PDB file of C-alpha atoms in Angstrom:
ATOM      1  CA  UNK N 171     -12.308  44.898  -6.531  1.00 53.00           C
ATOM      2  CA  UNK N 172     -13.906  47.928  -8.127  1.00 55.00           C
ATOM      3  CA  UNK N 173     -14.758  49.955  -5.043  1.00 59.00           C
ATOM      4  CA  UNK N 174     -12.665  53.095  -2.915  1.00 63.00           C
ATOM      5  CA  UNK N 175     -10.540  52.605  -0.531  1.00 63.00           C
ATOM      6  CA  UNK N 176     -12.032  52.773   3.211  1.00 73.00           C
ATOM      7  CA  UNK N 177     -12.958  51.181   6.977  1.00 81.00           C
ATOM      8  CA  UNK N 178     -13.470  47.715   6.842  1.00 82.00           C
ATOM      9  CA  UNK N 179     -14.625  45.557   9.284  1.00 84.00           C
ATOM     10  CA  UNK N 180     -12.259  42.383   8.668  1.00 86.00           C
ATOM     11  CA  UNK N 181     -14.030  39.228   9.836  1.00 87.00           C
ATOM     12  CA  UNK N 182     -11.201  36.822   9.415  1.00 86.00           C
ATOM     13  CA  UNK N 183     -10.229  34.100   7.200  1.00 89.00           C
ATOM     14  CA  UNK N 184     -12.033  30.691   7.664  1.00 88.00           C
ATOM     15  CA  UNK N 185     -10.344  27.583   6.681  1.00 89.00           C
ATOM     16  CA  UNK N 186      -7.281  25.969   8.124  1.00 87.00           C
ATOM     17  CA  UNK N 187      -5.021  28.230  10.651  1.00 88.00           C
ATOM     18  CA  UNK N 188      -1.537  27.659   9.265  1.00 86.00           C
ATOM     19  CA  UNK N 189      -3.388  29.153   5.793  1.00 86.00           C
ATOM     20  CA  UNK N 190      -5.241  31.820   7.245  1.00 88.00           C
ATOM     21  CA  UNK N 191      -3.375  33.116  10.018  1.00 89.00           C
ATOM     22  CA  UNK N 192      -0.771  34.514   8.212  1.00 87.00           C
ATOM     23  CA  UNK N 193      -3.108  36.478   5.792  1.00 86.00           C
ATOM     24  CA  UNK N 194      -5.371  38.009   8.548  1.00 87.00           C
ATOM     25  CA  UNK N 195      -1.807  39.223  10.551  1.00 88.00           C
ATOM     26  CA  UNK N 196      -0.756  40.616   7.121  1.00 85.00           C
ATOM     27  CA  UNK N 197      -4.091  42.837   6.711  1.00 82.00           C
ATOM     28  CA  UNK N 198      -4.248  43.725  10.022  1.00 84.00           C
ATOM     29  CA  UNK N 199      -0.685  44.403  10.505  1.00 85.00           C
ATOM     30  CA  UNK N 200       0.927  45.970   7.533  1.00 79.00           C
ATOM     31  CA  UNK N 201      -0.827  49.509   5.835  1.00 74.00           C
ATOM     32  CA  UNK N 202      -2.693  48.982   2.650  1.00 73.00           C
ATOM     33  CA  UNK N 203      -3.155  52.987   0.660  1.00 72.00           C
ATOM     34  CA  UNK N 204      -6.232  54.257   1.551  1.00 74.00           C
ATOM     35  CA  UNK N 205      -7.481  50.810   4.007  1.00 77.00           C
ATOM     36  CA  UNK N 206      -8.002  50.700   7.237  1.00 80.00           C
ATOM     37  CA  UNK N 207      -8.829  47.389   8.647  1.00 83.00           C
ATOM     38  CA  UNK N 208     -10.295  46.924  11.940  1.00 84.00           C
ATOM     39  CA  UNK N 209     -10.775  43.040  13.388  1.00 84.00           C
ATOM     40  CA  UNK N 210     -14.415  42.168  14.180  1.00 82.00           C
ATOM     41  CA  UNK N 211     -13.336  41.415  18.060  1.00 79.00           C
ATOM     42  CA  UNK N 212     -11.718  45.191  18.451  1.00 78.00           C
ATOM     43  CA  UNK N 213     -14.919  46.883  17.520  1.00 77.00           C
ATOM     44  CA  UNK N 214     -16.813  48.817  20.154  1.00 55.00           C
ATOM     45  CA  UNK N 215     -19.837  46.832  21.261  1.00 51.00           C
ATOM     46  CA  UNK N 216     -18.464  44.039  21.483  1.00 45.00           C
ATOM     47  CA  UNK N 217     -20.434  42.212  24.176  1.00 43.00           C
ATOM     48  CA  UNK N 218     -23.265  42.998  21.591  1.00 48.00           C
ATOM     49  CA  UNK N 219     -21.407  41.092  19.303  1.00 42.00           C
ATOM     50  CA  UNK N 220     -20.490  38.263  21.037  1.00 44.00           C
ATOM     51  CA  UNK N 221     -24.155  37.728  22.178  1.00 39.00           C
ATOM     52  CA  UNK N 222     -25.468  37.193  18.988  1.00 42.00           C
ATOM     53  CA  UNK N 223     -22.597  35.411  17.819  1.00 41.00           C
ATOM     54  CA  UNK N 224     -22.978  32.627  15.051  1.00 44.00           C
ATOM     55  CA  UNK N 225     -20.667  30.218  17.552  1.00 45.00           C
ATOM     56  CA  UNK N 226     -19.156  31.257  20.666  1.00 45.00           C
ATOM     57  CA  UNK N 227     -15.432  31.600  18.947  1.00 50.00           C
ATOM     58  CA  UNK N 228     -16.711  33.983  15.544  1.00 53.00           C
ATOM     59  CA  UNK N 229     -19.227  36.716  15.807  1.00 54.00           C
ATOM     60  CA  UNK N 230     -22.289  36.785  12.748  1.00 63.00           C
ATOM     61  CA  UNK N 231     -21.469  39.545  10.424  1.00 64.00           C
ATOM     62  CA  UNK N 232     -25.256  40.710  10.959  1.00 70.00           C
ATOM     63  CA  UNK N 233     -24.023  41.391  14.714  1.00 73.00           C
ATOM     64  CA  UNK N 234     -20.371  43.149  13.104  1.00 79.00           C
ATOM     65  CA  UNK N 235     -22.504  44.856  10.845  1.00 80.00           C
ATOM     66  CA  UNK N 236     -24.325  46.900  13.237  1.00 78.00           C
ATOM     67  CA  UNK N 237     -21.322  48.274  15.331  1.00 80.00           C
ATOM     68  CA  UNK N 238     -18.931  48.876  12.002  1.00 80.00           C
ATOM     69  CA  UNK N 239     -22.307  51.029  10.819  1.00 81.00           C
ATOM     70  CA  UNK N 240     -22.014  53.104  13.970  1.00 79.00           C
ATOM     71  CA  UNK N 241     -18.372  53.357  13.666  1.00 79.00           C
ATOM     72  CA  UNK N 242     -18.762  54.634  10.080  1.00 81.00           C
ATOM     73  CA  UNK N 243     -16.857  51.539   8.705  1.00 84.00           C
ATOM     74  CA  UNK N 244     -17.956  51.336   5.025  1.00 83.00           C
ATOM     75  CA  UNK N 245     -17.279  47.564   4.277  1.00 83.00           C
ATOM     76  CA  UNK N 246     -17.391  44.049   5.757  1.00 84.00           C
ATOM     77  CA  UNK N 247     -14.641  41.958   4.385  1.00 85.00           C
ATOM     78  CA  UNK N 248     -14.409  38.188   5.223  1.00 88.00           C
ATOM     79  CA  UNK N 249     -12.336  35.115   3.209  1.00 88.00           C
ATOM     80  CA  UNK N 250     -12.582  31.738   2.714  1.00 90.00           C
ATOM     81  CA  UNK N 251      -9.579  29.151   2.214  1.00 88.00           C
ATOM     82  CA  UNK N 252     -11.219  27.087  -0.345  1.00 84.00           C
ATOM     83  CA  UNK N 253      -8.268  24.494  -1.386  1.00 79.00           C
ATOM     84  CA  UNK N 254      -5.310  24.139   0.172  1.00 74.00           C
ATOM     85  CA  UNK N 255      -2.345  21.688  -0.316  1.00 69.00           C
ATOM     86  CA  UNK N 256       0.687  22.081   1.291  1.00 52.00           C
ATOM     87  CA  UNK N 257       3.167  19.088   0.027  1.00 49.00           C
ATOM     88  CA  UNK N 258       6.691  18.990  -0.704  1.00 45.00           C
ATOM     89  CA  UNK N 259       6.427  16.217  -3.061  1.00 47.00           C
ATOM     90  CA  UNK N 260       3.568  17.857  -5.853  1.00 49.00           C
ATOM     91  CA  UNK N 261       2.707  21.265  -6.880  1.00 57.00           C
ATOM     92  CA  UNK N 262       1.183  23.139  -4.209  1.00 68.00           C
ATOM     93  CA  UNK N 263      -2.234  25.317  -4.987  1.00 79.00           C
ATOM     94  CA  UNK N 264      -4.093  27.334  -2.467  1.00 84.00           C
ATOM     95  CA  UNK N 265      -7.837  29.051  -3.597  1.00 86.00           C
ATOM     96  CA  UNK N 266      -9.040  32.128  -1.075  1.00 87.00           C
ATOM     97  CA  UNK N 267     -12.552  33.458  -1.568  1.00 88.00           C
ATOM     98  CA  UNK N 268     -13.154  37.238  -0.641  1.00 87.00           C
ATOM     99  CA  UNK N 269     -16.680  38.604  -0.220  1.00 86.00           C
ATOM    100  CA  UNK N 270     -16.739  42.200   0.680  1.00 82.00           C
ATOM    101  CA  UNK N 271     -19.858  43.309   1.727  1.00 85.00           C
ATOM    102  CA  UNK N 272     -21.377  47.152   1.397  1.00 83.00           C
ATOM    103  CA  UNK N 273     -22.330  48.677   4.939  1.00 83.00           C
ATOM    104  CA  UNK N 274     -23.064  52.267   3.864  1.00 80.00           C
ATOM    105  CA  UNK N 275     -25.629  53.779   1.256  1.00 80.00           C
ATOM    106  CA  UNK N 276     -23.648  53.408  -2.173  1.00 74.00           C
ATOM    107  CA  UNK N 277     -21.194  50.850  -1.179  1.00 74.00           C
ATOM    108  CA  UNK N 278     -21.161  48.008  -3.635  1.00 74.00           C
ATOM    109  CA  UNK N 279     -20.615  44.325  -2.650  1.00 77.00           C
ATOM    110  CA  UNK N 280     -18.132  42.290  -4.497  1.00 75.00           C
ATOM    111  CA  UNK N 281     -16.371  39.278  -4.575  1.00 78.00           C
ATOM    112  CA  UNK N 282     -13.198  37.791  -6.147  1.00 77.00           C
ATOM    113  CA  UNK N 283     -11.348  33.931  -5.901  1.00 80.00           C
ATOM    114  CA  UNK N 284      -7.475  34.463  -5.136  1.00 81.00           C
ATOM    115  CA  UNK N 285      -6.039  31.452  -6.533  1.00 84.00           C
ATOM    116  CA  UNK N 286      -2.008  30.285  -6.152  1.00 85.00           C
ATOM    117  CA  UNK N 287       0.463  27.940  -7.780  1.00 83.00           C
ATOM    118  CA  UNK N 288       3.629  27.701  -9.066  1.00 83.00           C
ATOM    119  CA  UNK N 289       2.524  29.200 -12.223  1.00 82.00           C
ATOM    120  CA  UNK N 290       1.461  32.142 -11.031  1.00 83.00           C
ATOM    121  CA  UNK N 291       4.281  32.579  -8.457  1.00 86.00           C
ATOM    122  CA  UNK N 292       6.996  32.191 -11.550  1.00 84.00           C
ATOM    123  CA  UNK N 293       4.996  35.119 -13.429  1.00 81.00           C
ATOM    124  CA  UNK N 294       4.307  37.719 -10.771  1.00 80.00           C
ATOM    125  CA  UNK N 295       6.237  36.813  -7.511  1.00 83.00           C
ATOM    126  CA  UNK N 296       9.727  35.068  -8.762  1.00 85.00           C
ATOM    127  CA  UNK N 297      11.452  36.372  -5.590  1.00 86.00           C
ATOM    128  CA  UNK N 298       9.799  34.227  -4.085  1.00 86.00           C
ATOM    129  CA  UNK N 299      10.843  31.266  -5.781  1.00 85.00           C
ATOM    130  CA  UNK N 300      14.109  31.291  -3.159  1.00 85.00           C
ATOM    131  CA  UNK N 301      12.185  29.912  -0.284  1.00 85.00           C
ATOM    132  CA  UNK N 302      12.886  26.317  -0.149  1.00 85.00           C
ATOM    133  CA  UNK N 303       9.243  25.320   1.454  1.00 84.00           C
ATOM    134  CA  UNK N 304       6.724  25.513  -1.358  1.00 83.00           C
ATOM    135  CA  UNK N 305       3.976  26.054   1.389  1.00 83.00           C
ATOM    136  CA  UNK N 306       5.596  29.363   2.569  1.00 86.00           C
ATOM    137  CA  UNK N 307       6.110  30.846  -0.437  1.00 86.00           C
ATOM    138  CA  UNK N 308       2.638  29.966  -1.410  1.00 86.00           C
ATOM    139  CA  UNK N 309       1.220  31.275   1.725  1.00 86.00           C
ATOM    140  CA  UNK N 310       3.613  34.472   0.984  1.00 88.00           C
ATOM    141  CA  UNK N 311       2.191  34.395  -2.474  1.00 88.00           C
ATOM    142  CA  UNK N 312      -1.177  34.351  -1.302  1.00 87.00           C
ATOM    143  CA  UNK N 313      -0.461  37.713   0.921  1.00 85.00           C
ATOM    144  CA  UNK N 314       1.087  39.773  -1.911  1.00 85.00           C
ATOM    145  CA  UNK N 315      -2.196  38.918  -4.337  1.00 84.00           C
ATOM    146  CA  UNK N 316      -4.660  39.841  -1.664  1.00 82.00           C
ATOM    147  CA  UNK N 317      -2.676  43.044  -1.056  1.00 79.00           C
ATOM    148  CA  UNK N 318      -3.204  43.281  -5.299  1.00 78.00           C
ATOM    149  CA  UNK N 319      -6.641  42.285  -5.356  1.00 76.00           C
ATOM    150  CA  UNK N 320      -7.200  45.605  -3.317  1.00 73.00           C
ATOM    151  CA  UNK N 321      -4.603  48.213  -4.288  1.00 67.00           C
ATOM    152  CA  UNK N 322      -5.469  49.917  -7.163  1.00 55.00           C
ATOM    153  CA  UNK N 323      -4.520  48.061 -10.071  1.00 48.00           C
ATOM    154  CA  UNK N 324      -6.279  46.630 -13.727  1.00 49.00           C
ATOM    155  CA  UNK N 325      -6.441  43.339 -15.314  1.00 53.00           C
ATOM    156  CA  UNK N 326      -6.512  43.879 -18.597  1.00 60.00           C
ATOM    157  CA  UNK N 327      -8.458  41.958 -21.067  1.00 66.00           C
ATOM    158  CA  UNK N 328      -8.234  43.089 -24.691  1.00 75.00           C
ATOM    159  CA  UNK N 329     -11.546  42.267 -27.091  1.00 80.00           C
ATOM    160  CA  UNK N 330     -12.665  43.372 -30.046  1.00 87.00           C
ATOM    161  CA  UNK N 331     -16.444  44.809 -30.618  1.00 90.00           C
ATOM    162  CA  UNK N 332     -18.363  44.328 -33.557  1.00 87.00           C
ATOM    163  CA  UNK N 333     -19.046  47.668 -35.258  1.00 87.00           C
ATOM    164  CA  UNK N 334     -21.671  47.911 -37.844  1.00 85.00           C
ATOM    165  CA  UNK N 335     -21.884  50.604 -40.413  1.00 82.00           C
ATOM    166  CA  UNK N 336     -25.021  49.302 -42.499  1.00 81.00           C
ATOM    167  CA  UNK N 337     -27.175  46.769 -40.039  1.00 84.00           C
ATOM    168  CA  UNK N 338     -30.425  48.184 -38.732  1.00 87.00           C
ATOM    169  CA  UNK N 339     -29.594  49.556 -35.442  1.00 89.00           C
ATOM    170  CA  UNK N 340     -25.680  49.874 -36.383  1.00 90.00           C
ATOM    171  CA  UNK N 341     -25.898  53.668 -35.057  1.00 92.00           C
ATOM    172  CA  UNK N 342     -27.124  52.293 -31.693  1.00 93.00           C
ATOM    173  CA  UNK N 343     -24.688  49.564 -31.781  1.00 93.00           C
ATOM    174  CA  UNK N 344     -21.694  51.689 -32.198  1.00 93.00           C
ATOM    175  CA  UNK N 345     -22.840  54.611 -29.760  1.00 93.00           C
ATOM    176  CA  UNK N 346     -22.877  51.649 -26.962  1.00 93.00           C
ATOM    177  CA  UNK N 347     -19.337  50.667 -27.994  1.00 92.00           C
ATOM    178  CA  UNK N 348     -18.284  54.255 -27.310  1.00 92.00           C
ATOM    179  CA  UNK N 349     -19.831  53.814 -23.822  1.00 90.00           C
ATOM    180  CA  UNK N 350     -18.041  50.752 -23.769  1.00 89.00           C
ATOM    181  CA  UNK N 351     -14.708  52.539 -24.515  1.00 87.00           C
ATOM    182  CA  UNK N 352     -15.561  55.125 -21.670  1.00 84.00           C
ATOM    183  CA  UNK N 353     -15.807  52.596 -19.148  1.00 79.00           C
ATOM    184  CA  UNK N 354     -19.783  52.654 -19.055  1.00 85.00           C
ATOM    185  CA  UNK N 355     -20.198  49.345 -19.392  1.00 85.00           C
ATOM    186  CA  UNK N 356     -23.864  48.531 -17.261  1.00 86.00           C
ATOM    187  CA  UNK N 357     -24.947  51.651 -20.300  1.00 91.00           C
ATOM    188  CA  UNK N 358     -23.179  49.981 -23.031  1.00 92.00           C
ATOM    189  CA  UNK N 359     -24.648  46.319 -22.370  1.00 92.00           C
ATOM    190  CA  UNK N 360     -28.352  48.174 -21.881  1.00 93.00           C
ATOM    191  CA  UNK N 361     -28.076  49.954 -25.391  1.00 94.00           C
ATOM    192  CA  UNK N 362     -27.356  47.106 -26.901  1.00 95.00           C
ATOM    193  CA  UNK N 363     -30.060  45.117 -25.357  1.00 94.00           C
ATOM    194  CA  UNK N 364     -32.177  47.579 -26.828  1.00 95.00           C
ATOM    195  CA  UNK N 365     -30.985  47.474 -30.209  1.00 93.00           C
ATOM    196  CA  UNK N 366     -31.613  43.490 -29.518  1.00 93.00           C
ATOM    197  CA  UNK N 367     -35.491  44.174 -28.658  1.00 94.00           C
ATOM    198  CA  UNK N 368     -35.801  45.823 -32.043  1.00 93.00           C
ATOM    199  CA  UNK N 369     -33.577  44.035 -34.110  1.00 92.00           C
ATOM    200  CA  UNK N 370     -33.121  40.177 -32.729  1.00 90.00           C
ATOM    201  CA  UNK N 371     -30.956  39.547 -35.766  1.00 88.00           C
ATOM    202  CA  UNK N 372     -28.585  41.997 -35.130  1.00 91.00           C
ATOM    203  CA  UNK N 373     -25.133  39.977 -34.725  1.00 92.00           C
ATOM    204  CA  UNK N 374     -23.103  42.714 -34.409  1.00 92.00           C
ATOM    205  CA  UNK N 375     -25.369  43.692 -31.312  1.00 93.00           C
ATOM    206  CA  UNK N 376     -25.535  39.667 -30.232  1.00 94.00           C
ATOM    207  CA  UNK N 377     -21.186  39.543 -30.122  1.00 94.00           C
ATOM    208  CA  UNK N 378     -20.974  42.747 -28.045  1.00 93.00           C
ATOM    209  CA  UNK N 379     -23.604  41.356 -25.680  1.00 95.00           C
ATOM    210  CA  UNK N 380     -21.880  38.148 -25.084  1.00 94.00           C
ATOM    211  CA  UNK N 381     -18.887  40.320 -24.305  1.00 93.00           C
ATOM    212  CA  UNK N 382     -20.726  42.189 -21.727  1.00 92.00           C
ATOM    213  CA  UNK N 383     -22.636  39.074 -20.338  1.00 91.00           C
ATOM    214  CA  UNK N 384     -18.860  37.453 -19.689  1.00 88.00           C
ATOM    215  CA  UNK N 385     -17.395  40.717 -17.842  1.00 84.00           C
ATOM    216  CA  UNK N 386     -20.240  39.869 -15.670  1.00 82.00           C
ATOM    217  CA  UNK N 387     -19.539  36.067 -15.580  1.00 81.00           C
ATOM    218  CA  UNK N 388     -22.740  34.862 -16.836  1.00 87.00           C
ATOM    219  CA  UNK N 389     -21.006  32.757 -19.386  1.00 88.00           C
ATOM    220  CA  UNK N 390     -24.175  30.886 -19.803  1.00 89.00           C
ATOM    221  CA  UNK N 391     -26.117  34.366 -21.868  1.00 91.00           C
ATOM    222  CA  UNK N 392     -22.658  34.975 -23.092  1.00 92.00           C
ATOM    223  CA  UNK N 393     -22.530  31.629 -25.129  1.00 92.00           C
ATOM    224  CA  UNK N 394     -26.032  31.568 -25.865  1.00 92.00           C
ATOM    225  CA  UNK N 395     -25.562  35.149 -27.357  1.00 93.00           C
ATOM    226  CA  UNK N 396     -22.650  34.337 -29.371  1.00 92.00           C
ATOM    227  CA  UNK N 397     -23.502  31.403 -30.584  1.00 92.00           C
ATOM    228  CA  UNK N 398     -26.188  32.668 -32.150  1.00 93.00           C
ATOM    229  CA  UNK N 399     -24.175  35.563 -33.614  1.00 91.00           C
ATOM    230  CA  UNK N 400     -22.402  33.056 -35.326  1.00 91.00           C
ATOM    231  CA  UNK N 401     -25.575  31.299 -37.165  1.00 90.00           C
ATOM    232  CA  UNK N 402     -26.865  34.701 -37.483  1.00 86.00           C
ATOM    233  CA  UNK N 403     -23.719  35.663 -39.436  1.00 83.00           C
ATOM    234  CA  UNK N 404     -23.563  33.264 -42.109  1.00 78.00           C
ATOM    235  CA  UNK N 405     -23.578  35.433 -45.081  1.00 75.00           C
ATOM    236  CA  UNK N 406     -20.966  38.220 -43.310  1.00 79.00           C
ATOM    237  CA  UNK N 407     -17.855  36.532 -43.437  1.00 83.00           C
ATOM    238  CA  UNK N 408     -16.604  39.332 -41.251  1.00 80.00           C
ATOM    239  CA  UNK N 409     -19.098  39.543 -38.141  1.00 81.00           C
ATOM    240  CA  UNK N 410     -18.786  35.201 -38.505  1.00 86.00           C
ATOM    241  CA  UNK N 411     -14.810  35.675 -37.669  1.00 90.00           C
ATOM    242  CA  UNK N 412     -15.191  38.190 -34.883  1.00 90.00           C
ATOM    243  CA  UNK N 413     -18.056  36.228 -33.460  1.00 90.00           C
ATOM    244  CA  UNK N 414     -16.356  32.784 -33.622  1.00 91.00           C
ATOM    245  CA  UNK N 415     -13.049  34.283 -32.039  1.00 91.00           C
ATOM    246  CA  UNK N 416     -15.437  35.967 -29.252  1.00 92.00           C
ATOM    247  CA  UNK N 417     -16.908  32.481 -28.545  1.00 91.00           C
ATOM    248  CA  UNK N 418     -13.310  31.180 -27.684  1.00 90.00           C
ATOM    249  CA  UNK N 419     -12.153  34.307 -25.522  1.00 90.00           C
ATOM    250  CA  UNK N 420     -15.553  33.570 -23.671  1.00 90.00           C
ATOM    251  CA  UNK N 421     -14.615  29.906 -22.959  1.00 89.00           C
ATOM    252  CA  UNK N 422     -10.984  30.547 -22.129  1.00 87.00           C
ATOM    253  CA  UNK N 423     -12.365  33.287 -19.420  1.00 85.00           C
ATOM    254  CA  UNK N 424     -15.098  30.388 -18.030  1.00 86.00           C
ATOM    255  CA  UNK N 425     -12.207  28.173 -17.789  1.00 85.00           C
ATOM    256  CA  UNK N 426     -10.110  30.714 -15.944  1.00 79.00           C
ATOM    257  CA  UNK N 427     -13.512  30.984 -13.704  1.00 76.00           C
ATOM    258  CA  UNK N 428     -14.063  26.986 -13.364  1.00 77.00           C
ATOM    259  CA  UNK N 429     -10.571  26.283 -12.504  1.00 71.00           C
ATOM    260  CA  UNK N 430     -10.846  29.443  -9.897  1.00 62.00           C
ATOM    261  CA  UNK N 431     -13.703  28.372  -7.551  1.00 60.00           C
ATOM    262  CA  UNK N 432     -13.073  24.429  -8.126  1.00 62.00           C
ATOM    263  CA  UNK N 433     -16.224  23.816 -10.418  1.00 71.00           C
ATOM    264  CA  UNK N 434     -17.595  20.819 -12.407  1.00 79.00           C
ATOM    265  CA  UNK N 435     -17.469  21.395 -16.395  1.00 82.00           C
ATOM    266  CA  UNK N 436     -20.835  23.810 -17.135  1.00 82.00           C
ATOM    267  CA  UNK N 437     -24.175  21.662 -18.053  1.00 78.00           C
ATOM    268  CA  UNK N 438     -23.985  22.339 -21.372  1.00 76.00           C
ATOM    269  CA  UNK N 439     -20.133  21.300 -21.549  1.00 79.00           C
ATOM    270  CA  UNK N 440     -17.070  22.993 -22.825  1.00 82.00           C
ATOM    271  CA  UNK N 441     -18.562  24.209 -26.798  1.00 75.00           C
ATOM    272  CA  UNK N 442     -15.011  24.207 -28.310  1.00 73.00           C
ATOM    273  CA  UNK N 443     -12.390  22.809 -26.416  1.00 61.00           C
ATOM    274  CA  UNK N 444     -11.816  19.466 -24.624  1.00 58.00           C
ATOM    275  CA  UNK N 445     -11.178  18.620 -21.284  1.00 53.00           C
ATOM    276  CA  UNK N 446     -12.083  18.284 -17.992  1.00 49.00           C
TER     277      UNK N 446
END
């Protein structure tokens, strides 16, 4: 989650208590750089709280919301178990859903799916791979990539931008990869959106908008951009190549997304691979 450390108002994990227990005792208990966590229920106020509670047993985060503001607590975090399995006999998989919610003027809302298997636990957490119970070590599993989802740490994701040297708007085109390269990606995306209002032909500016529409999981633009990059690209051999191997790097990531929260295949189906 791109945001700084700070106070956060933890509302709990919802979903079954032998999942979420043990995460919410883990982020309350154990020191995260820079976090400080404080449970809804310990918050000053608190008869406040409970009186506009959602149900008698969980307070509404508009009612947490108030006293973390007066308490100067920046963020309102809350997850949801999504999936859980717990079974000896099949691979286990557990999906957690974090919203974190801005309290304070220039505190940006996010959101991220956590999800666990065995795959996942052989790449990142083999240790764990000693604990006989395959619901423990997923649970354990599923504290050590919350704990990652908010330390400071990068997924990386490699892609090549088109770079023009002759198309109309090329100078545009590459002076919003540069942005790009900075980290300045809400700039990048806009220049090239304007280089799109002058030239709608302009592959080069079509790929490296479906790039931009995908870090932002709108995989729906990001086809519909690169697809038409590639018919747009017909006589350039070279912006064809980059924009068909963008089109698969933008279904493998709304794969990666699908299989995250659970979803359906999209409406307009899976363009170039098969599969549920």
């Amino acid at each position: 989650m791109q945001v700084e450390p700070s106070g956060v108002a933890f509302m709990g994990v919802s979903g079954p208590d032998e999942w979420a227990d043990p995460i919410e005792e883990a982020l309350l208990t154990e020191k995260l750089d820079g976090w400080r966590f404080i449970a809804a229920d310990q918050l000053q106020d608190t008869a406040t709280i409970r009186l506009v509670s959602a149900t008698d047993e969980e307070p509404s985060d508009m009612a947490v919301s108030a006293a973390a503001r007066q308490q100067g607590l920046r963020y309102l975090l809350h997850g949801e178990v999504l999936q859980a399995t717990g079974h000896e006999d099949r691979k286990d998989k557990l999906i957690v859903s974090w919203r974190l919610t801005g309290l304070q003027p220039g505190a940006e809302s996010a959101g991220m799916p956590v999800t666990i298997d065995e795959a996942l636990i052989q790449q990142r957490y083999p240790h764990l791979l000693f604990l006989p119970n395959v619901a423990e070590r997923t649970r354990q599993a599923a504290i050590l990539e919350t704990k990652r989802l908010l330390a400071a740490n990068v997924d990386r994701q490699q892609v090549k931008l088109a770079a023009p040297k002759l198309l109309p708007g090329a100078r545009a085109v590459r002076r919003g990869n540069a942005l790009a390269r900075s980290g300045n990606w809400p700039m990048a995306e806009k220049v090239w959106n304007e280089v799109l209002q002058k030239h709608p032909r302009n592959p080069a500016a079509l790929i490296n908008c479906a790039v931009a529409a995908t870090a932002r999981q709108d995989f729906t633009l990001a086809k519909q951009h690169v697809t038409e990059a590639v018919r747009r690209s017909a006589l350039s051999p070279v912006n064809q190549s980059l924009a068909e191997e963008t089109l698969v790097w933008i279904e493998l990531r709304q794969r990666d997304y699908h299989q995250a929260f659970d979803l359906p295949p999209p409406p307009e189906g899976w363009l170039i691979s098969r599969g549920d």
